[in-house]
Amino acid sequence: MKLKGRNKVSPDFSMSSMTDIVFLLLVFFMLTANSPNALDLLLPKAKGKSTNTQNVSVSIDKNLQYFVNDQRINGEYIEIELKKALAGQDNPTIILRAEESVAIKEAVNVMDIANKNNYKVILAVRPN
């Protein structure tokens, strides 16, 4: 009489599915950790196309604090910081992110600096 079963259980463990999960998590965290909108600004709404050309980002929040590439600076020294950040660029471009409640004169001040130094300015908005 044969009591031994035909199906044998294998104690081997396959790491391929675990490797796939870890790889997908790595890709997810790499994509979310490198977000360009690190500041929480409520941008005005508008229709139009977006662009990925970005040399320097200037942000103005509702408390009239200025940020150049997510680094807080004094509003009086914005032209100096922009000149340092855009030195040696072929097509110097500024992305202006002014919060919806910021007075237009603050945004025009940055645009005037850009015009004086022959920089291009792109006004960032929320999609409508």
mmCIF file of N, CA and C in Angstrom:
data_model
loop_
_atom_site.group_PDB
_atom_site.id
_atom_site.type_symbol
_atom_site.label_atom_id
_atom_site.label_comp_id
_atom_site.label_asym_id
_atom_site.label_seq_id
_atom_site.Cartn_x
_atom_site.Cartn_y
_atom_site.Cartn_z
ATOM 1 N N MET A 1 0.838 -1.176 0.000
ATOM 2 C CA MET A 1 0.000 0.000 0.000
ATOM 3 C C MET A 1 0.897 1.258 0.000
ATOM 4 N N LYS A 2 0.616 2.151 -0.923
ATOM 5 C CA LYS A 2 1.436 3.352 -1.093
ATOM 6 C C LYS A 2 0.737 4.522 -0.407
ATOM 7 N N LEU A 3 1.339 5.096 0.668
ATOM 8 C CA LEU A 3 0.736 6.195 1.423
ATOM 9 C C LEU A 3 1.322 7.563 1.052
ATOM 10 N N LYS A 4 2.363 7.552 0.293
ATOM 11 C CA LYS A 4 3.015 8.807 -0.087
ATOM 12 C C LYS A 4 2.231 9.498 -1.197
ATOM 13 N N GLY A 5 1.965 10.799 -1.066
ATOM 14 C CA GLY A 5 1.211 11.555 -2.063
ATOM 15 C C GLY A 5 2.053 11.918 -3.270
ATOM 16 N N ARG A 6 1.392 12.194 -4.352
ATOM 17 C CA ARG A 6 2.095 12.556 -5.594
ATOM 18 C C ARG A 6 2.473 14.043 -5.627
ATOM 19 N N ASN A 7 1.667 14.895 -5.023
ATOM 20 C CA ASN A 7 1.939 16.334 -5.039
ATOM 21 C C ASN A 7 2.926 16.685 -3.942
ATOM 22 N N LYS A 8 4.024 17.258 -4.344
ATOM 23 C CA LYS A 8 5.042 17.628 -3.386
ATOM 24 C C LYS A 8 5.043 19.147 -3.235
ATOM 25 N N VAL A 9 5.014 19.665 -2.016
ATOM 26 C CA VAL A 9 5.022 21.087 -1.732
ATOM 27 C C VAL A 9 6.461 21.592 -1.798
ATOM 28 N N SER A 10 6.661 22.663 -2.564
ATOM 29 C CA SER A 10 7.999 23.219 -2.721
ATOM 30 C C SER A 10 8.155 24.414 -1.774
ATOM 31 N N PRO A 11 9.179 24.423 -0.922
ATOM 32 C CA PRO A 11 9.371 25.540 0.019
ATOM 33 C C PRO A 11 10.090 26.741 -0.610
ATOM 34 N N ASP A 12 10.335 26.727 -1.905
ATOM 35 C CA ASP A 12 11.034 27.832 -2.583
ATOM 36 C C ASP A 12 10.146 29.069 -2.633
ATOM 37 N N PHE A 13 10.789 30.237 -2.556
ATOM 38 C CA PHE A 13 10.069 31.515 -2.586
ATOM 39 C C PHE A 13 10.571 32.314 -3.777
ATOM 40 N N SER A 14 9.654 32.851 -4.552
ATOM 41 C CA SER A 14 10.025 33.634 -5.726
ATOM 42 C C SER A 14 10.028 35.118 -5.368
ATOM 43 N N MET A 15 11.140 35.765 -5.628
ATOM 44 C CA MET A 15 11.278 37.190 -5.291
ATOM 45 C C MET A 15 10.840 38.109 -6.432
ATOM 46 N N SER A 16 10.443 37.575 -7.554
ATOM 47 C CA SER A 16 10.144 38.427 -8.709
ATOM 48 C C SER A 16 8.947 39.337 -8.460
ATOM 49 N N SER A 17 7.904 38.859 -7.822
ATOM 50 C CA SER A 17 6.749 39.725 -7.569
ATOM 51 C C SER A 17 7.085 40.798 -6.547
ATOM 52 N N MET A 18 7.888 40.473 -5.535
ATOM 53 C CA MET A 18 8.302 41.466 -4.543
ATOM 54 C C MET A 18 9.189 42.523 -5.196
ATOM 55 N N THR A 19 10.039 42.116 -6.097
ATOM 56 C CA THR A 19 10.917 43.059 -6.802
ATOM 57 C C THR A 19 10.090 44.013 -7.661
ATOM 58 N N ASP A 20 9.059 43.534 -8.307
ATOM 59 C CA ASP A 20 8.186 44.388 -9.110
ATOM 60 C C ASP A 20 7.498 45.438 -8.261
ATOM 61 N N ILE A 21 7.021 45.042 -7.101
ATOM 62 C CA ILE A 21 6.334 45.979 -6.205
ATOM 63 C C ILE A 21 7.294 47.050 -5.710
ATOM 64 N N VAL A 22 8.488 46.663 -5.309
ATOM 65 C CA VAL A 22 9.476 47.634 -4.827
ATOM 66 C C VAL A 22 9.871 48.582 -5.950
ATOM 67 N N PHE A 23 10.022 48.085 -7.153
ATOM 68 C CA PHE A 23 10.369 48.936 -8.287
ATOM 69 C C PHE A 23 9.256 49.957 -8.561
ATOM 70 N N LEU A 24 7.999 49.533 -8.541
ATOM 71 C CA LEU A 24 6.884 50.456 -8.768
ATOM 72 C C LEU A 24 6.805 51.511 -7.678
ATOM 73 N N LEU A 25 7.050 51.130 -6.433
ATOM 74 C CA LEU A 25 7.066 52.114 -5.345
ATOM 75 C C LEU A 25 8.207 53.110 -5.520
ATOM 76 N N LEU A 26 9.352 52.639 -5.948
ATOM 77 C CA LEU A 26 10.483 53.528 -6.186
ATOM 78 C C LEU A 26 10.157 54.554 -7.269
ATOM 79 N N VAL A 27 9.562 54.115 -8.358
ATOM 80 C CA VAL A 27 9.181 55.032 -9.439
ATOM 81 C C VAL A 27 8.144 56.031 -8.942
ATOM 82 N N PHE A 28 7.170 55.577 -8.186
ATOM 83 C CA PHE A 28 6.135 56.463 -7.661
ATOM 84 C C PHE A 28 6.733 57.541 -6.770
ATOM 85 N N PHE A 29 7.611 57.169 -5.852
ATOM 86 C CA PHE A 29 8.197 58.156 -4.948
ATOM 87 C C PHE A 29 9.148 59.102 -5.668
ATOM 88 N N MET A 30 9.820 58.631 -6.701
ATOM 89 C CA MET A 30 10.687 59.525 -7.454
ATOM 90 C C MET A 30 9.871 60.573 -8.205
ATOM 91 N N LEU A 31 8.722 60.190 -8.715
ATOM 92 C CA LEU A 31 7.887 61.139 -9.446
ATOM 93 C C LEU A 31 7.240 62.147 -8.516
ATOM 94 N N THR A 32 6.828 61.735 -7.349
ATOM 95 C CA THR A 32 6.140 62.648 -6.431
ATOM 96 C C THR A 32 7.099 63.504 -5.623
ATOM 97 N N ALA A 33 8.323 63.070 -5.416
ATOM 98 C CA ALA A 33 9.264 63.836 -4.608
ATOM 99 C C ALA A 33 9.835 65.021 -5.365
ATOM 100 N N ASN A 34 9.782 65.022 -6.665
ATOM 101 C CA ASN A 34 10.392 66.072 -7.465
ATOM 102 C C ASN A 34 9.340 67.020 -8.029
ATOM 103 N N SER A 35 8.430 67.477 -7.186
ATOM 104 C CA SER A 35 7.349 68.328 -7.690
ATOM 105 C C SER A 35 7.802 69.770 -7.813
ATOM 106 N N PRO A 36 7.498 70.450 -8.920
ATOM 107 C CA PRO A 36 7.899 71.842 -9.099
ATOM 108 C C PRO A 36 7.071 72.818 -8.291
ATOM 109 N N ASN A 37 5.904 72.413 -7.862
ATOM 110 C CA ASN A 37 5.031 73.295 -7.095
ATOM 111 C C ASN A 37 5.171 73.009 -5.619
ATOM 112 N N ALA A 38 6.371 73.269 -5.079
ATOM 113 C CA ALA A 38 6.609 72.980 -3.671
ATOM 114 C C ALA A 38 5.876 73.972 -2.779
ATOM 115 N N LEU A 39 5.666 75.188 -3.240
ATOM 116 C CA LEU A 39 4.938 76.179 -2.466
ATOM 117 C C LEU A 39 3.450 76.005 -2.709
ATOM 118 N N ASP A 40 2.673 76.184 -1.667
ATOM 119 C CA ASP A 40 1.231 76.011 -1.769
ATOM 120 C C ASP A 40 0.604 77.358 -2.140
ATOM 121 N N LEU A 41 0.537 77.642 -3.438
ATOM 122 C CA LEU A 41 -0.024 78.896 -3.927
ATOM 123 C C LEU A 41 -1.319 78.618 -4.665
ATOM 124 N N LEU A 42 -2.290 79.483 -4.484
ATOM 125 C CA LEU A 42 -3.543 79.394 -5.222
ATOM 126 C C LEU A 42 -3.412 80.312 -6.429
ATOM 127 N N LEU A 43 -3.107 79.726 -7.591
ATOM 128 C CA LEU A 43 -2.874 80.509 -8.798
ATOM 129 C C LEU A 43 -4.188 80.905 -9.444
ATOM 130 N N PRO A 44 -4.207 82.006 -10.194
ATOM 131 C CA PRO A 44 -5.425 82.386 -10.907
ATOM 132 C C PRO A 44 -5.733 81.390 -12.016
ATOM 133 N N LYS A 45 -7.020 81.311 -12.393
ATOM 134 C CA LYS A 45 -7.452 80.393 -13.447
ATOM 135 C C LYS A 45 -7.318 81.060 -14.812
ATOM 136 N N ALA A 46 -7.008 80.268 -15.823
ATOM 137 C CA ALA A 46 -6.946 80.774 -17.192
ATOM 138 C C ALA A 46 -6.943 79.599 -18.150
ATOM 139 N N LYS A 47 -7.328 79.876 -19.388
ATOM 140 C CA LYS A 47 -7.246 78.877 -20.444
ATOM 141 C C LYS A 47 -5.978 79.145 -21.239
ATOM 142 N N GLY A 48 -5.384 78.103 -21.722
ATOM 143 C CA GLY A 48 -4.170 78.247 -22.514
ATOM 144 C C GLY A 48 -3.323 77.011 -22.375
ATOM 145 N N LYS A 49 -2.229 76.992 -23.121
ATOM 146 C CA LYS A 49 -1.379 75.821 -23.069
ATOM 147 C C LYS A 49 -0.260 76.045 -22.066
ATOM 148 N N SER A 50 0.217 74.953 -21.505
ATOM 149 C CA SER A 50 1.300 75.037 -20.539
ATOM 150 C C SER A 50 2.612 74.730 -21.242
ATOM 151 N N THR A 51 3.690 75.114 -20.609
ATOM 152 C CA THR A 51 5.007 74.882 -21.170
ATOM 153 C C THR A 51 5.903 74.268 -20.108
ATOM 154 N N ASN A 52 6.895 73.534 -20.534
ATOM 155 C CA ASN A 52 7.818 72.916 -19.597
ATOM 156 C C ASN A 52 9.157 73.638 -19.563
ATOM 157 N N THR A 53 9.302 74.734 -20.288
ATOM 158 C CA THR A 53 10.527 75.507 -20.269
ATOM 159 C C THR A 53 10.581 76.296 -18.976
ATOM 160 N N GLN A 54 11.622 76.041 -18.202
ATOM 161 C CA GLN A 54 11.724 76.755 -16.942
ATOM 162 C C GLN A 54 13.185 76.944 -16.598
ATOM 163 N N ASN A 55 13.572 78.175 -16.415
ATOM 164 C CA ASN A 55 14.917 78.458 -15.946
ATOM 165 C C ASN A 55 14.878 78.865 -14.480
ATOM 166 N N VAL A 56 14.039 79.835 -14.145
ATOM 167 C CA VAL A 56 13.924 80.315 -12.776
ATOM 168 C C VAL A 56 12.454 80.517 -12.451
ATOM 169 N N SER A 57 12.081 80.117 -11.259
ATOM 170 C CA SER A 57 10.708 80.291 -10.805
ATOM 171 C C SER A 57 10.675 81.376 -9.733
ATOM 172 N N VAL A 58 9.804 82.364 -9.909
ATOM 173 C CA VAL A 58 9.596 83.414 -8.916
ATOM 174 C C VAL A 58 8.169 83.274 -8.399
ATOM 175 N N SER A 59 8.026 83.105 -7.088
ATOM 176 C CA SER A 59 6.709 82.939 -6.480
ATOM 177 C C SER A 59 6.455 84.060 -5.490
ATOM 178 N N ILE A 60 5.213 84.547 -5.484
ATOM 179 C CA ILE A 60 4.791 85.579 -4.533
ATOM 180 C C ILE A 60 3.557 85.033 -3.836
ATOM 181 N N ASP A 61 3.624 84.898 -2.504
ATOM 182 C CA ASP A 61 2.461 84.369 -1.784
ATOM 183 C C ASP A 61 1.600 85.515 -1.259
ATOM 184 N N LYS A 62 0.510 85.164 -0.583
ATOM 185 C CA LYS A 62 -0.453 86.177 -0.139
ATOM 186 C C LYS A 62 0.106 87.109 0.923
ATOM 187 N N ASN A 63 1.198 86.716 1.597
ATOM 188 C CA ASN A 63 1.841 87.574 2.594
ATOM 189 C C ASN A 63 2.950 88.426 1.983
ATOM 190 N N LEU A 64 2.983 88.482 0.641
ATOM 191 C CA LEU A 64 3.980 89.237 -0.132
ATOM 192 C C LEU A 64 5.402 88.783 0.182
ATOM 193 N N GLN A 65 5.571 87.490 0.376
ATOM 194 C CA GLN A 65 6.898 86.909 0.525
ATOM 195 C C GLN A 65 7.342 86.426 -0.849
ATOM 196 N N TYR A 66 8.570 86.734 -1.214
ATOM 197 C CA TYR A 66 9.111 86.370 -2.517
ATOM 198 C C TYR A 66 9.972 85.117 -2.377
ATOM 199 N N PHE A 67 9.864 84.242 -3.378
ATOM 200 C CA PHE A 67 10.658 83.022 -3.427
ATOM 201 C C PHE A 67 11.259 82.914 -4.823
ATOM 202 N N VAL A 68 12.549 82.647 -4.889
ATOM 203 C CA VAL A 68 13.217 82.366 -6.157
ATOM 204 C C VAL A 68 13.667 80.917 -6.084
ATOM 205 N N ASN A 69 13.068 80.082 -6.947
ATOM 206 C CA ASN A 69 13.324 78.637 -6.927
ATOM 207 C C ASN A 69 13.138 78.060 -5.520
ATOM 208 N N ASP A 70 12.031 78.380 -4.889
ATOM 209 C CA ASP A 70 11.640 77.885 -3.567
ATOM 210 C C ASP A 70 12.537 78.355 -2.431
ATOM 211 N N GLN A 71 13.394 79.335 -2.677
ATOM 212 C CA GLN A 71 14.229 79.899 -1.630
ATOM 213 C C GLN A 71 13.707 81.296 -1.319
ATOM 214 N N ARG A 72 13.336 81.528 -0.070
ATOM 215 C CA ARG A 72 12.756 82.813 0.324
ATOM 216 C C ARG A 72 13.821 83.905 0.281
ATOM 217 N N ILE A 73 13.435 85.035 -0.329
ATOM 218 C CA ILE A 73 14.346 86.182 -0.398
ATOM 219 C C ILE A 73 13.576 87.444 -0.049
ATOM 220 N N ASN A 74 14.314 88.485 0.218
ATOM 221 C CA ASN A 74 13.725 89.799 0.483
ATOM 222 C C ASN A 74 13.294 90.407 -0.860
ATOM 223 N N GLY A 75 12.134 91.036 -0.899
ATOM 224 C CA GLY A 75 11.606 91.612 -2.132
ATOM 225 C C GLY A 75 12.488 92.693 -2.731
ATOM 226 N N GLU A 76 13.295 93.343 -1.908
ATOM 227 C CA GLU A 76 14.169 94.401 -2.404
ATOM 228 C C GLU A 76 15.326 93.849 -3.232
ATOM 229 N N TYR A 77 15.696 92.602 -2.993
ATOM 230 C CA TYR A 77 16.864 92.025 -3.652
ATOM 231 C C TYR A 77 16.492 91.049 -4.770
ATOM 232 N N ILE A 78 15.268 91.132 -5.244
ATOM 233 C CA ILE A 78 14.829 90.163 -6.251
ATOM 234 C C ILE A 78 15.592 90.317 -7.563
ATOM 235 N N GLU A 79 15.910 91.546 -7.961
ATOM 236 C CA GLU A 79 16.642 91.745 -9.218
ATOM 237 C C GLU A 79 18.048 91.160 -9.120
ATOM 238 N N ILE A 80 18.687 91.329 -7.991
ATOM 239 C CA ILE A 80 20.039 90.782 -7.802
ATOM 240 C C ILE A 80 20.002 89.256 -7.854
ATOM 241 N N GLU A 81 19.017 88.664 -7.185
ATOM 242 C CA GLU A 81 18.901 87.203 -7.168
ATOM 243 C C GLU A 81 18.588 86.654 -8.565
ATOM 244 N N LEU A 82 17.747 87.368 -9.309
ATOM 245 C CA LEU A 82 17.427 86.923 -10.664
ATOM 246 C C LEU A 82 18.643 87.008 -11.575
ATOM 247 N N LYS A 83 19.433 88.054 -11.434
ATOM 248 C CA LYS A 83 20.641 88.187 -12.251
ATOM 249 C C LYS A 83 21.622 87.060 -11.945
ATOM 250 N N LYS A 84 21.736 86.700 -10.658
ATOM 251 C CA LYS A 84 22.629 85.596 -10.293
ATOM 252 C C LYS A 84 22.117 84.268 -10.846
ATOM 253 N N ALA A 85 20.809 84.054 -10.733
ATOM 254 C CA ALA A 85 20.239 82.770 -11.150
ATOM 255 C C ALA A 85 20.234 82.605 -12.668
ATOM 256 N N LEU A 86 20.100 83.703 -13.415
ATOM 257 C CA LEU A 86 19.999 83.624 -14.868
ATOM 258 C C LEU A 86 21.287 83.988 -15.597
ATOM 259 N N ALA A 87 22.375 84.141 -14.864
ATOM 260 C CA ALA A 87 23.651 84.500 -15.496
ATOM 261 C C ALA A 87 24.112 83.369 -16.403
ATOM 262 N N GLY A 88 24.473 83.717 -17.623
ATOM 263 C CA GLY A 88 25.001 82.750 -18.572
ATOM 264 C C GLY A 88 23.953 81.920 -19.299
ATOM 265 N N GLN A 89 22.686 82.226 -19.146
ATOM 266 C CA GLN A 89 21.622 81.473 -19.826
ATOM 267 C C GLN A 89 21.444 82.019 -21.241
ATOM 268 N N ASP A 90 21.187 81.129 -22.197
ATOM 269 C CA ASP A 90 20.961 81.553 -23.585
ATOM 270 C C ASP A 90 19.612 82.247 -23.735
ATOM 271 N N ASN A 91 18.562 81.630 -23.252
ATOM 272 C CA ASN A 91 17.213 82.186 -23.298
ATOM 273 C C ASN A 91 16.694 82.315 -21.870
ATOM 274 N N PRO A 92 17.084 83.331 -21.139
ATOM 275 C CA PRO A 92 16.650 83.418 -19.745
ATOM 276 C C PRO A 92 15.131 83.591 -19.648
ATOM 277 N N THR A 93 14.505 82.693 -18.904
ATOM 278 C CA THR A 93 13.053 82.700 -18.763
ATOM 279 C C THR A 93 12.686 82.638 -17.293
ATOM 280 N N ILE A 94 11.695 83.440 -16.917
ATOM 281 C CA ILE A 94 11.183 83.459 -15.544
ATOM 282 C C ILE A 94 9.756 82.943 -15.560
ATOM 283 N N ILE A 95 9.456 81.991 -14.683
ATOM 284 C CA ILE A 95 8.070 81.555 -14.481
ATOM 285 C C ILE A 95 7.579 82.319 -13.256
ATOM 286 N N LEU A 96 6.589 83.157 -13.446
ATOM 287 C CA LEU A 96 6.048 83.981 -12.359
ATOM 288 C C LEU A 96 4.804 83.321 -11.802
ATOM 289 N N ARG A 97 4.858 82.961 -10.519
ATOM 290 C CA ARG A 97 3.724 82.356 -9.829
ATOM 291 C C ARG A 97 3.265 83.325 -8.746
ATOM 292 N N ALA A 98 2.270 84.115 -9.073
ATOM 293 C CA ALA A 98 1.719 85.064 -8.114
ATOM 294 C C ALA A 98 0.368 84.539 -7.654
ATOM 295 N N GLU A 99 0.189 84.474 -6.338
ATOM 296 C CA GLU A 99 -1.069 83.971 -5.809
ATOM 297 C C GLU A 99 -2.217 84.885 -6.234
ATOM 298 N N GLU A 100 -3.406 84.321 -6.278
ATOM 299 C CA GLU A 100 -4.578 85.014 -6.806
ATOM 300 C C GLU A 100 -4.876 86.318 -6.056
ATOM 301 N N SER A 101 -4.619 86.365 -4.758
ATOM 302 C CA SER A 101 -4.964 87.539 -3.955
ATOM 303 C C SER A 101 -3.868 88.608 -3.940
ATOM 304 N N VAL A 102 -2.741 88.351 -4.592
ATOM 305 C CA VAL A 102 -1.637 89.319 -4.619
ATOM 306 C C VAL A 102 -1.986 90.471 -5.556
ATOM 307 N N ALA A 103 -1.679 91.681 -5.117
ATOM 308 C CA ALA A 103 -1.949 92.864 -5.944
ATOM 309 C C ALA A 103 -1.133 92.787 -7.231
ATOM 310 N N ILE A 104 -1.711 93.274 -8.301
ATOM 311 C CA ILE A 104 -1.079 93.196 -9.620
ATOM 312 C C ILE A 104 0.231 93.980 -9.663
ATOM 313 N N LYS A 105 0.370 95.000 -8.814
ATOM 314 C CA LYS A 105 1.600 95.794 -8.837
ATOM 315 C C LYS A 105 2.819 94.975 -8.423
ATOM 316 N N GLU A 106 2.625 93.934 -7.600
ATOM 317 C CA GLU A 106 3.748 93.079 -7.213
ATOM 318 C C GLU A 106 4.208 92.245 -8.413
ATOM 319 N N ALA A 107 3.261 91.722 -9.173
ATOM 320 C CA ALA A 107 3.611 90.948 -10.360
ATOM 321 C C ALA A 107 4.230 91.854 -11.437
ATOM 322 N N VAL A 108 3.715 93.052 -11.582
ATOM 323 C CA VAL A 108 4.242 93.999 -12.569
ATOM 324 C C VAL A 108 5.667 94.403 -12.207
ATOM 325 N N ASN A 109 5.981 94.462 -10.912
ATOM 326 C CA ASN A 109 7.337 94.782 -10.474
ATOM 327 C C ASN A 109 8.324 93.737 -11.003
ATOM 328 N N VAL A 110 7.968 92.449 -10.894
ATOM 329 C CA VAL A 110 8.834 91.386 -11.405
ATOM 330 C C VAL A 110 8.898 91.448 -12.933
ATOM 331 N N MET A 111 7.781 91.739 -13.586
ATOM 332 C CA MET A 111 7.774 91.856 -15.043
ATOM 333 C C MET A 111 8.635 93.023 -15.512
ATOM 334 N N ASP A 112 8.641 94.122 -14.763
ATOM 335 C CA ASP A 112 9.467 95.278 -15.100
ATOM 336 C C ASP A 112 10.953 94.933 -15.003
ATOM 337 N N ILE A 113 11.320 94.185 -13.955
ATOM 338 C CA ILE A 113 12.714 93.740 -13.807
ATOM 339 C C ILE A 113 13.103 92.853 -14.989
ATOM 340 N N ALA A 114 12.198 91.959 -15.384
ATOM 341 C CA ALA A 114 12.462 91.068 -16.519
ATOM 342 C C ALA A 114 12.601 91.851 -17.811
ATOM 343 N N ASN A 115 11.752 92.835 -18.025
ATOM 344 C CA ASN A 115 11.805 93.653 -19.237
ATOM 345 C C ASN A 115 13.103 94.448 -19.296
ATOM 346 N N LYS A 116 13.512 94.982 -18.166
ATOM 347 C CA LYS A 116 14.726 95.783 -18.107
ATOM 348 C C LYS A 116 15.971 94.949 -18.428
ATOM 349 N N ASN A 117 15.951 93.658 -18.064
ATOM 350 C CA ASN A 117 17.102 92.786 -18.257
ATOM 351 C C ASN A 117 16.949 91.826 -19.439
ATOM 352 N N ASN A 118 15.917 92.040 -20.267
ATOM 353 C CA ASN A 118 15.643 91.207 -21.450
ATOM 354 C C ASN A 118 15.423 89.735 -21.103
ATOM 355 N N TYR A 119 14.659 89.485 -20.037
ATOM 356 C CA TYR A 119 14.257 88.125 -19.669
ATOM 357 C C TYR A 119 12.839 87.899 -20.180
ATOM 358 N N LYS A 120 12.538 86.658 -20.547
ATOM 359 C CA LYS A 120 11.177 86.307 -20.899
ATOM 360 C C LYS A 120 10.428 85.969 -19.620
ATOM 361 N N VAL A 121 9.124 86.280 -19.592
ATOM 362 C CA VAL A 121 8.309 86.001 -18.412
ATOM 363 C C VAL A 121 7.105 85.154 -18.840
ATOM 364 N N ILE A 122 6.864 84.096 -18.067
ATOM 365 C CA ILE A 122 5.676 83.255 -18.255
ATOM 366 C C ILE A 122 4.890 83.322 -16.970
ATOM 367 N N LEU A 123 3.632 83.708 -17.074
ATOM 368 C CA LEU A 123 2.765 83.789 -15.898
ATOM 369 C C LEU A 123 2.086 82.444 -15.692
ATOM 370 N N ALA A 124 2.327 81.824 -14.539
ATOM 371 C CA ALA A 124 1.737 80.523 -14.234
ATOM 372 C C ALA A 124 0.304 80.697 -13.752
ATOM 373 N N VAL A 125 -0.588 79.852 -14.243
ATOM 374 C CA VAL A 125 -2.008 79.887 -13.861
ATOM 375 C C VAL A 125 -2.500 78.455 -13.631
ATOM 376 N N ARG A 126 -3.649 78.351 -12.970
ATOM 377 C CA ARG A 126 -4.312 77.053 -12.817
ATOM 378 C C ARG A 126 -5.099 76.776 -14.074
ATOM 379 N N PRO A 127 -5.208 75.510 -14.465
ATOM 380 C CA PRO A 127 -6.081 75.210 -15.607
ATOM 381 C C PRO A 127 -7.518 75.480 -15.250
ATOM 382 N N ASN A 128 -8.274 76.014 -16.191
ATOM 383 C CA ASN A 128 -9.663 76.381 -15.967
ATOM 384 C C ASN A 128 -10.571 75.200 -16.024
#
